[in-house]
GROMACS .gro file of C-alpha atoms in nm:
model
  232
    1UNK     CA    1   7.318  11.425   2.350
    2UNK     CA    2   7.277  11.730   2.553
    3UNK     CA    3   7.183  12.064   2.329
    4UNK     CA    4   7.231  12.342   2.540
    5UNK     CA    5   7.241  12.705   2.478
    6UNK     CA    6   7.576  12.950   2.449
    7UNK     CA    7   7.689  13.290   2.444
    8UNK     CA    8   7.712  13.271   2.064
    9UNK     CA    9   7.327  13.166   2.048
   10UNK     CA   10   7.204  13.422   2.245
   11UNK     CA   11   7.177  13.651   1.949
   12UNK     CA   12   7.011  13.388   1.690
   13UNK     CA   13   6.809  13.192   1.892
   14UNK     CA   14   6.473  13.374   2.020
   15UNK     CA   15   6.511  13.458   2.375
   16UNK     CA   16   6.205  13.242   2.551
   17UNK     CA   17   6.374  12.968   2.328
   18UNK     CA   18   6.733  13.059   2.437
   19UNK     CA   19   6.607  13.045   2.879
   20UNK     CA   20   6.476  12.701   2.810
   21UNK     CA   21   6.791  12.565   2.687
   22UNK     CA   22   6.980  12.695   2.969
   23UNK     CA   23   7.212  12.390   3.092
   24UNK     CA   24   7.052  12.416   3.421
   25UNK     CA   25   6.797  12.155   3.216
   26UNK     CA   26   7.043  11.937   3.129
   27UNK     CA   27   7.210  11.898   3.454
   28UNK     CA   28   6.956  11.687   3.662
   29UNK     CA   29   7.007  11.404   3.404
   30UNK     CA   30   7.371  11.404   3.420
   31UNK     CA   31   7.325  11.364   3.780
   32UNK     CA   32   7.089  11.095   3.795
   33UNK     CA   33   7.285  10.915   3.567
   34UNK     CA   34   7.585  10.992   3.788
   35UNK     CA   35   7.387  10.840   4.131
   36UNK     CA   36   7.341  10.495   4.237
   37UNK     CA   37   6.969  10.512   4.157
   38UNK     CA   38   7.102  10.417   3.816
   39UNK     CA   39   7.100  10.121   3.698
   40UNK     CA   40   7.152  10.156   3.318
   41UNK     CA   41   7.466  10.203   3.127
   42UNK     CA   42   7.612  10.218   2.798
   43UNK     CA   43   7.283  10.444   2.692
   44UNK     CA   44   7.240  10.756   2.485
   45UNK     CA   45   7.000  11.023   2.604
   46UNK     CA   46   6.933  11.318   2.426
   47UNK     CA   47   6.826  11.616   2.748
   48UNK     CA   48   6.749  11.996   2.659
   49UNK     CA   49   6.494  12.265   2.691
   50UNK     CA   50   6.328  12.025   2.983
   51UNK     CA   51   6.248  11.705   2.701
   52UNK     CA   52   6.411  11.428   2.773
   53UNK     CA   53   6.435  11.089   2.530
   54UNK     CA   54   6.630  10.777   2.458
   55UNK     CA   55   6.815  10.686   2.123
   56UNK     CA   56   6.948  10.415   1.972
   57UNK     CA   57   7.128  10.242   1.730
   58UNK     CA   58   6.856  10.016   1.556
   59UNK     CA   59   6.915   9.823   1.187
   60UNK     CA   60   6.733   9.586   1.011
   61UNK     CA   61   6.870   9.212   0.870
   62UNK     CA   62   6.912   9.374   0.601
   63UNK     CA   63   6.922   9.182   0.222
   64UNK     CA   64   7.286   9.062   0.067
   65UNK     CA   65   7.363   9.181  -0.279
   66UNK     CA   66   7.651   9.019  -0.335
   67UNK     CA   67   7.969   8.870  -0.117
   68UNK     CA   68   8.213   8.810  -0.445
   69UNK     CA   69   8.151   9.143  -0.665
   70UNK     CA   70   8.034   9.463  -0.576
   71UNK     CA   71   7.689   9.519  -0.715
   72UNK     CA   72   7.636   9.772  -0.955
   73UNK     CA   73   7.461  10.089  -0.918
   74UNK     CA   74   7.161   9.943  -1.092
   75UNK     CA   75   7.093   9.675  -0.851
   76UNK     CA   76   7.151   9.880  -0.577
   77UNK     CA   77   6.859  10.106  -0.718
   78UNK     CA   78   6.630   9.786  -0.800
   79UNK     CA   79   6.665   9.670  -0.440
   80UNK     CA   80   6.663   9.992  -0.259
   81UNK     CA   81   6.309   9.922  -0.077
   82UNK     CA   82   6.475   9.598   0.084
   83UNK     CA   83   6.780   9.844   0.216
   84UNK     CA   84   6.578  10.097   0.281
   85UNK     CA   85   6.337   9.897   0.476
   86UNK     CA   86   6.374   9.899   0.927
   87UNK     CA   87   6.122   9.603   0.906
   88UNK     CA   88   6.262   9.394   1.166
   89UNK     CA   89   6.488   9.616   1.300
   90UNK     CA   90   6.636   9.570   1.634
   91UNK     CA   91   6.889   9.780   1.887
   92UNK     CA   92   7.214   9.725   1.896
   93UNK     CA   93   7.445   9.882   2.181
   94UNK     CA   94   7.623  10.046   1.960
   95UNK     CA   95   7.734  10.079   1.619
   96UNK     CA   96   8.026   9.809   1.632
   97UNK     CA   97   7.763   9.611   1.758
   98UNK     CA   98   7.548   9.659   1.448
   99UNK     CA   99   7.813   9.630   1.232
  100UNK     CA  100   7.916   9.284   1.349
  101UNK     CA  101   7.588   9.191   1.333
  102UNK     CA  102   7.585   9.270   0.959
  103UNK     CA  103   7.872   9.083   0.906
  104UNK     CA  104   7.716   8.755   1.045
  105UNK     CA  105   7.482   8.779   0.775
  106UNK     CA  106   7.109   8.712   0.767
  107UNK     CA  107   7.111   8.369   0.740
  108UNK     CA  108   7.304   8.273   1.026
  109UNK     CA  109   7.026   8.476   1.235
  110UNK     CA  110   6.728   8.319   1.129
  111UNK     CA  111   6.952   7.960   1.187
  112UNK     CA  112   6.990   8.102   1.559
  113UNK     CA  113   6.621   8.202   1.609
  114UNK     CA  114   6.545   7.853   1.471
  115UNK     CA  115   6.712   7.662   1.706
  116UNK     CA  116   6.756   7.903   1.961
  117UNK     CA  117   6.438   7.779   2.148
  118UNK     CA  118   6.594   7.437   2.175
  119UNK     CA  119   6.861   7.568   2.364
  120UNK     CA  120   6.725   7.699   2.681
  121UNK     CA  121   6.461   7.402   2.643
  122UNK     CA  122   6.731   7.198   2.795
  123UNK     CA  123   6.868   7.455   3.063
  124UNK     CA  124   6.662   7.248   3.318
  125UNK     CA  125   6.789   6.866   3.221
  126UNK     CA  126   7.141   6.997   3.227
  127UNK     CA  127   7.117   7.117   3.594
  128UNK     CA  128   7.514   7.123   3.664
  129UNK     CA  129   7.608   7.121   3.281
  130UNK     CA  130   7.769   7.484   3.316
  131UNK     CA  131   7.947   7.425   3.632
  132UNK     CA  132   8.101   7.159   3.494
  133UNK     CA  133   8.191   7.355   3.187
  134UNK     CA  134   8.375   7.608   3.360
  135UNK     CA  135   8.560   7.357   3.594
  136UNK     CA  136   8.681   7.219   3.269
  137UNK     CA  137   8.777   7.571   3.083
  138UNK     CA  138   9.137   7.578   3.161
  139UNK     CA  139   9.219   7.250   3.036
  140UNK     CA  140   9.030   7.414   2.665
  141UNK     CA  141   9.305   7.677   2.674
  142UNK     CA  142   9.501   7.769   2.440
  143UNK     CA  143   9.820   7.933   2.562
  144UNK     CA  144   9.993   7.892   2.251
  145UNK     CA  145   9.716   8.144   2.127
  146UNK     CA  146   9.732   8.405   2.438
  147UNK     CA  147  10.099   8.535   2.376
  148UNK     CA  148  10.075   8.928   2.484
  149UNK     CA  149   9.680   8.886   2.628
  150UNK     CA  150   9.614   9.060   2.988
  151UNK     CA  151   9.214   9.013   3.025
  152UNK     CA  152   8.992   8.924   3.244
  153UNK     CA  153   8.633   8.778   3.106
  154UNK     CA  154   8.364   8.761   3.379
  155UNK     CA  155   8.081   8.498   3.248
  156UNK     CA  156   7.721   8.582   3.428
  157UNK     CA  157   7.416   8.269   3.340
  158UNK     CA  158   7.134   8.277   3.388
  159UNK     CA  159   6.867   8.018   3.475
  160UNK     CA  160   6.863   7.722   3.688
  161UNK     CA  161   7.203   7.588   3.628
  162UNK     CA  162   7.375   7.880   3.580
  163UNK     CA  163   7.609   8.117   3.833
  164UNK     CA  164   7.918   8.324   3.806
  165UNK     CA  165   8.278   8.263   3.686
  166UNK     CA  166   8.540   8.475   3.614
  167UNK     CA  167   8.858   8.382   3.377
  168UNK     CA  168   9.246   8.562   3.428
  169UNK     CA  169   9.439   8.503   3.108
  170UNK     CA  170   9.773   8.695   3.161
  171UNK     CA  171  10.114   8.561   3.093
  172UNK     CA  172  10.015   8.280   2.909
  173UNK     CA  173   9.841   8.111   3.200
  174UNK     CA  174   9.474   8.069   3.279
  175UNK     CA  175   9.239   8.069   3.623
  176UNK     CA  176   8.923   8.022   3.652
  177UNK     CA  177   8.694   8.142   3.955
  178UNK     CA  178   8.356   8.137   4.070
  179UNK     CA  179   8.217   8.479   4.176
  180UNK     CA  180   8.260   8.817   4.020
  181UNK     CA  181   8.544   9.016   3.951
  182UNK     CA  182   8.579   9.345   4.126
  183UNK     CA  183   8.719   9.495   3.722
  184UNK     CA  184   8.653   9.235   3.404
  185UNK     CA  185   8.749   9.362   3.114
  186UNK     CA  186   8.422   9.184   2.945
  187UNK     CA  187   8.123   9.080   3.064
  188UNK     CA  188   7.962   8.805   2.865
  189UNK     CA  189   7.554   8.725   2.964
  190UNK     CA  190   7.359   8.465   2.836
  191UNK     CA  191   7.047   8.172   3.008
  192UNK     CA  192   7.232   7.866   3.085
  193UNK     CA  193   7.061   7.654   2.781
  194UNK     CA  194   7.227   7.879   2.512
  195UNK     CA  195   7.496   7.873   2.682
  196UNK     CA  196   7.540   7.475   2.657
  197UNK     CA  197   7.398   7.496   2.327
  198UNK     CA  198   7.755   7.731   2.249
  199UNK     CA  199   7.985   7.528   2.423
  200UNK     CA  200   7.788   7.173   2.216
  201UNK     CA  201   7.859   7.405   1.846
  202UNK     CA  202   7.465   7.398   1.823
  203UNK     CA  203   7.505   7.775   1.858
  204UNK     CA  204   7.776   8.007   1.715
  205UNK     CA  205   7.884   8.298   1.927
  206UNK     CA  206   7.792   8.545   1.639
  207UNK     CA  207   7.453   8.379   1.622
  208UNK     CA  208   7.389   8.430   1.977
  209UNK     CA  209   7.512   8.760   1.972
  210UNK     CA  210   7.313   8.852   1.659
  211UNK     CA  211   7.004   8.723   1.820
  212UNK     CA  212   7.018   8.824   2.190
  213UNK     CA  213   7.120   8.565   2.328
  214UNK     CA  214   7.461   8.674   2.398
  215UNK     CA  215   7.488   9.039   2.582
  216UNK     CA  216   7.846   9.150   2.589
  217UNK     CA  217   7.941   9.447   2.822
  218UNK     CA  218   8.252   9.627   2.828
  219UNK     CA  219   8.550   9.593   2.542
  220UNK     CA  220   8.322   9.390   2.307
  221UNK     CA  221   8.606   9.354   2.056
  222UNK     CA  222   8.811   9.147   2.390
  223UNK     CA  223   8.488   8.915   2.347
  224UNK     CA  224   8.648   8.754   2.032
  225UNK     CA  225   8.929   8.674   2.219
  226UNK     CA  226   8.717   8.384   2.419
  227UNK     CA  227   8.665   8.127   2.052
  228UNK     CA  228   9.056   8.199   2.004
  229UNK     CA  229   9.165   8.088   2.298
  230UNK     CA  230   8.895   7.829   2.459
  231UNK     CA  231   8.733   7.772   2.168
  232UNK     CA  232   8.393   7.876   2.195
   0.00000   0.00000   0.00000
């Protein structure tokens, strides 16, 4: 969020202010971020007048009021602290991200934290457990389910038995490769445990994602695609 000063603030803004919001501030950020020294993405960083910060889109669990009527006015009011409240709060990439995380309610979340542990527990017993996953995907897929899908999901786990696939779903058909594609359309990250404990059902893929344990880059709404049409 760059704030930067104009011709048409010149005459409200005092002038010592008005020199130190010159964009010539602003530029060596845009050109970091522009260089290969960069490593980050998908950020918003607010630059002007020679500060420099981060922000975010944080939001608590939250507390459900109701999922079959919409609460009235008055217990909106009696609950306000709980809504008000950014105890617990953590970031999301970005608001869609927040608001699907909403959606999963907070129940399923604390069920993920609960047995999330489990999960990458067994990441070291499993060994080849994901390999063998992947070399089974395209006999989970659904092509009845894929009719007018071009996408390309590139899978990156973590630990001990994990690696990198990549799966074409275009036409209909399916491939899966190991290695990384040169464009996915979404990148899905998670440690090889939670990963087994999604494909097992011990772990839902808005639980994982609600928790952390699931980092989706890219089109995050593509993600959704990967339970229609493999199940998952």
């Amino acid at each position: 969020a760059p704030i930067a000063a104009t011709r048409l603030t010149r005459e409200i803004l005092p002038p010592d202010l008005h020199d130190r919001l010159k964009p010539e501030f602003v530029a060596p950020l845009v050109l970091y971020l522009c260089s290969e020294r960069c490593t980050d993405t998908g950020l918003v960083v607010n630059a002007g007048g020679g500060f420099f910060s981060r922000a975010a889109v944080v939001a608590p669990p939250g507390v459900l009021l109701s999922e079959q009527e919409p609460p009235s006015v008055e217990e909106i009011h009696k609950r306000w602290a709980q809504i008000d409240s950014l105890e617990g709060a953590r970031e999301y990439a970005d608001a869609n991200a927040a608001l699907m995380a909403m959606l999963a309610g907070e129940q399923e979340g604390k069920e993920a934290r609960e047995q999330g542990v489990e999960g990458s527990k067994e990441a070291g017993k499993q060994g080849g457990s994901v390999r063998a996953v992947f070399e089974g995907l395209a006999d989970r897929f659904r092509a009845d389910k894929a009719a007018g899908v071009d996408v390309v999901f590139q899978f990156s786990i973590s630990g001990p038995g994990g690696g990198d696939w990549f799966v074409v779903v275009k036409d209909q058909t399916c491939t899966v490769e190991e290695g990384v594609h040169e464009r996915p359309t979404t990148t899905l990250k998670m440690a090889d445990g939670d990963f087994l404990a999604l494909v097992e059902g011990k772990l839902s893929a808005m639980q994982a994602f609600t928790t952390g344990k699931l980092k989706i880059e890219g089109d995050l709404m593509k993600s959704q695609l990967v339970q229609r049409l493999f199940g998952l």
